[in-house]
Amino acid sequence: MRFDVVTIFPAMIQQALGAGIVSRAIERKTLNVVVHDLRDFTTDKHRVVDDMPYGGGPGMVLKPEPLFRALDAIEQLEESRPTVLLTSPQGTLLTQRVVERLGRQPRLVLLCGRYEGVDERVRSRVDEEISIGDYVLSGGELPALVIIDAVARMVPGVVGDEQSVAEDSFGRGLLDFPHYTRPAEVAGGTEGQTLRVPDVLMSGNHAEIRRWRKREALARTLARRPDLLATAELDDDERKLLRELTTRRDSQ
Ligand code: 9D3
């Protein structure tokens, strides 16, 4: 899969792509990420990418021509027409469902917004606007990195363990169960308490462990993100466990 990123902070993207799972996939050529400096597509001496808003008001707006020139250049680079995304607070909220849909595209162009936004006419070349959540960021670079990370994980071979991608609890719409590693007992709780690993995880009874994990994942989802249960894909066993969790009056 190929990503082309257009930004006024290319170093911010390059730096973040230099470490981690995505970096390894780029080295293996499973992924290709090309970062383009928007200023390289200006034609004036001062490489100006922004200007004041027509109609007045605070802040600056990204000018349309450098973005159009960048898109023209990127579209020339390969045969197929890429899907063009614009990071924007007005966009479709990024969810795992959206991530899976984007992961089926062979080529994505990410235009990183900045300042108060981009000239509205740029949207005539954009297939979809994406927001990563309802909070205010300084620009679209971190959202672009979030999109690349999440979407790249959908590409076969990017994450070493295909099983873990398939089983990722979020993929089925539930929160994760609790995880433990050695030692079985550790000091460091509040008031000098020793903290233990639940016995079931050391029992070697894999059927029981599976059931405990299902119950914990459901209990957590119920407590923290009950909204997810409306759309989660539950098997018969999980539906039964959930009924038990919701009808138990003595819980908490
Ligand atoms: C006063 C109106 N603001 C829009 C909600 C102005 C504004 C805030 C932040 C305009 C641009 C930005 C910069 N943010 C992004 O470009 C952005 C973003 C975000 O702020 N939050 C979540 N996802 C995204 S994707 C791009």
PDB file of N, CA and C and ligand atoms in Angstrom, residues 87-90 113-117 130-140 143, ligand 1:
ATOM      1  N   THR A  87      -7.437  15.808   6.238  1.00  0.00           N
ATOM      2  CA  THR A  87      -7.642  15.797   7.687  1.00  0.00           C
ATOM      3  C   THR A  87      -8.325  17.104   8.061  1.00  0.00           C
ATOM      4  N   SER A  88      -9.415  16.990   8.800  1.00  0.00           N
ATOM      5  CA  SER A  88     -10.183  18.192   9.135  1.00  0.00           C
ATOM      6  C   SER A  88     -11.113  17.922  10.310  1.00  0.00           C
ATOM      7  N   PRO A  89     -11.290  18.931  11.181  1.00  0.00           N
ATOM      8  CA  PRO A  89     -12.220  18.754  12.305  1.00  0.00           C
ATOM      9  C   PRO A  89     -13.659  18.491  11.837  1.00  0.00           C
ATOM     10  N   GLN A  90     -13.964  18.792  10.575  1.00  0.00           N
ATOM     11  CA  GLN A  90     -15.324  18.581  10.037  1.00  0.00           C
ATOM     12  C   GLN A  90     -15.504  17.194   9.430  1.00  0.00           C
ATOM     13  N   GLY A 113      -4.318  19.467   6.920  1.00  0.00           N
ATOM     14  CA  GLY A 113      -4.791  20.837   7.120  1.00  0.00           C
ATOM     15  C   GLY A 113      -3.950  21.543   8.176  1.00  0.00           C
ATOM     16  N   ARG A 114      -3.982  22.852   8.148  1.00  0.00           N
ATOM     17  CA  ARG A 114      -3.276  23.688   9.142  1.00  0.00           C
ATOM     18  C   ARG A 114      -4.022  24.992   9.294  1.00  0.00           C
ATOM     19  N   TYR A 115      -3.625  25.818  10.227  1.00  0.00           N
ATOM     20  CA  TYR A 115      -4.243  27.116  10.470  1.00  0.00           C
ATOM     21  C   TYR A 115      -5.746  26.930  10.682  1.00  0.00           C
ATOM     22  N   GLU A 116      -6.535  27.883  10.218  1.00  0.00           N
ATOM     23  CA  GLU A 116      -7.990  27.777  10.416  1.00  0.00           C
ATOM     24  C   GLU A 116      -8.608  26.753   9.476  1.00  0.00           C
ATOM     25  N   GLY A 117      -7.851  26.369   8.444  1.00  0.00           N
ATOM     26  CA  GLY A 117      -8.383  25.383   7.517  1.00  0.00           C
ATOM     27  C   GLY A 117      -7.796  25.568   6.138  1.00  0.00           C
ATOM     28  N   ILE A 130     -11.460  13.445   7.085  1.00  0.00           N
ATOM     29  CA  ILE A 130     -11.368  12.583   8.266  1.00  0.00           C
ATOM     30  C   ILE A 130     -10.965  13.399   9.495  1.00  0.00           C
ATOM     31  N   SER A 131     -11.712  13.210  10.582  1.00  0.00           N
ATOM     32  CA  SER A 131     -11.354  13.754  11.898  1.00  0.00           C
ATOM     33  C   SER A 131     -10.967  12.586  12.785  1.00  0.00           C
ATOM     34  N   ILE A 132     -10.035  12.793  13.714  1.00  0.00           N
ATOM     35  CA  ILE A 132      -9.697  11.692  14.626  1.00  0.00           C
ATOM     36  C   ILE A 132     -10.386  11.836  15.979  1.00  0.00           C
ATOM     37  N   GLY A 133     -11.218  12.849  16.160  1.00  0.00           N
ATOM     38  CA  GLY A 133     -11.944  12.940  17.427  1.00  0.00           C
ATOM     39  C   GLY A 133     -12.325  14.372  17.744  1.00  0.00           C
ATOM     40  N   ASP A 134     -13.216  14.511  18.703  1.00  0.00           N
ATOM     41  CA  ASP A 134     -13.756  15.832  19.026  1.00  0.00           C
ATOM     42  C   ASP A 134     -12.912  16.542  20.072  1.00  0.00           C
ATOM     43  N   TYR A 135     -11.730  16.964  19.651  1.00  0.00           N
ATOM     44  CA  TYR A 135     -10.846  17.791  20.461  1.00  0.00           C
ATOM     45  C   TYR A 135     -10.053  18.619  19.473  1.00  0.00           C
ATOM     46  N   VAL A 136      -9.520  19.759  19.953  1.00  0.00           N
ATOM     47  CA  VAL A 136      -8.855  20.685  19.037  1.00  0.00           C
ATOM     48  C   VAL A 136      -7.351  20.421  19.003  1.00  0.00           C
ATOM     49  N   LEU A 137      -6.840  20.123  17.820  1.00  0.00           N
ATOM     50  CA  LEU A 137      -5.404  19.961  17.595  1.00  0.00           C
ATOM     51  C   LEU A 137      -4.902  21.176  16.828  1.00  0.00           C
ATOM     52  N   SER A 138      -3.580  21.253  16.651  1.00  0.00           N
ATOM     53  CA  SER A 138      -2.987  22.399  15.949  1.00  0.00           C
ATOM     54  C   SER A 138      -2.968  22.227  14.444  1.00  0.00           C
ATOM     55  N   GLY A 139      -3.222  20.997  13.996  1.00  0.00           N
ATOM     56  CA  GLY A 139      -3.178  20.770  12.562  1.00  0.00           C
ATOM     57  C   GLY A 139      -3.384  19.308  12.242  1.00  0.00           C
ATOM     58  N   GLY A 140      -3.258  18.966  10.964  1.00  0.00           N
ATOM     59  CA  GLY A 140      -3.586  17.623  10.513  1.00  0.00           C
ATOM     60  C   GLY A 140      -2.443  16.624  10.502  1.00  0.00           C
ATOM     61  N   PRO A 143      -3.111  13.773  13.139  1.00  0.00           N
ATOM     62  CA  PRO A 143      -4.175  12.936  12.569  1.00  0.00           C
ATOM     63  C   PRO A 143      -3.693  12.095  11.374  1.00  0.00           C
TER      64      PRO A 143
HETATM   65  C1  9D3 B   1     -13.038  27.480  15.647  1.00  0.00           C
HETATM   66  C2  9D3 B   1     -13.236  26.355  14.758  1.00  0.00           C
HETATM   67  N1  9D3 B   1     -12.169  25.339  14.826  1.00  0.00           N
HETATM   68  C3  9D3 B   1     -12.698  24.126  14.139  1.00  0.00           C
HETATM   69  C4  9D3 B   1     -13.311  23.160  15.108  1.00  0.00           C
HETATM   70  C5  9D3 B   1     -10.957  25.823  14.143  1.00  0.00           C
HETATM   71  C6  9D3 B   1      -9.890  24.814  13.937  1.00  0.00           C
HETATM   72  C7  9D3 B   1      -9.368  24.088  14.989  1.00  0.00           C
HETATM   73  C8  9D3 B   1      -8.336  23.201  14.790  1.00  0.00           C
HETATM   74  C9  9D3 B   1      -9.373  24.634  12.678  1.00  0.00           C
HETATM   75  C10 9D3 B   1      -8.338  23.740  12.482  1.00  0.00           C
HETATM   76  C11 9D3 B   1      -7.811  23.036  13.531  1.00  0.00           C
HETATM   77  C12 9D3 B   1      -6.687  22.126  13.312  1.00  0.00           C
HETATM   78  N2  9D3 B   1      -7.113  20.723  13.419  1.00  0.00           N
HETATM   79  C13 9D3 B   1      -7.033  19.896  12.408  1.00  0.00           C
HETATM   80  O1  9D3 B   1      -6.576  20.283  11.355  1.00  0.00           O
HETATM   81  C14 9D3 B   1      -7.534  18.550  12.552  1.00  0.00           C
HETATM   82  C15 9D3 B   1      -8.147  17.873  13.647  1.00  0.00           C
HETATM   83  C16 9D3 B   1      -8.473  18.292  14.979  1.00  0.00           C
HETATM   84  O2  9D3 B   1      -8.232  19.411  15.422  1.00  0.00           O
HETATM   85  N3  9D3 B   1      -9.072  17.381  15.792  1.00  0.00           N
HETATM   86  C17 9D3 B   1      -9.369  16.116  15.407  1.00  0.00           C
HETATM   87  N4  9D3 B   1      -9.092  15.685  14.176  1.00  0.00           N
HETATM   88  C18 9D3 B   1      -8.494  16.577  13.323  1.00  0.00           C
HETATM   89  S1  9D3 B   1      -8.091  16.216  11.747  1.00  0.00           S
HETATM   90  C19 9D3 B   1      -7.457  17.702  11.466  1.00  0.00           C
END
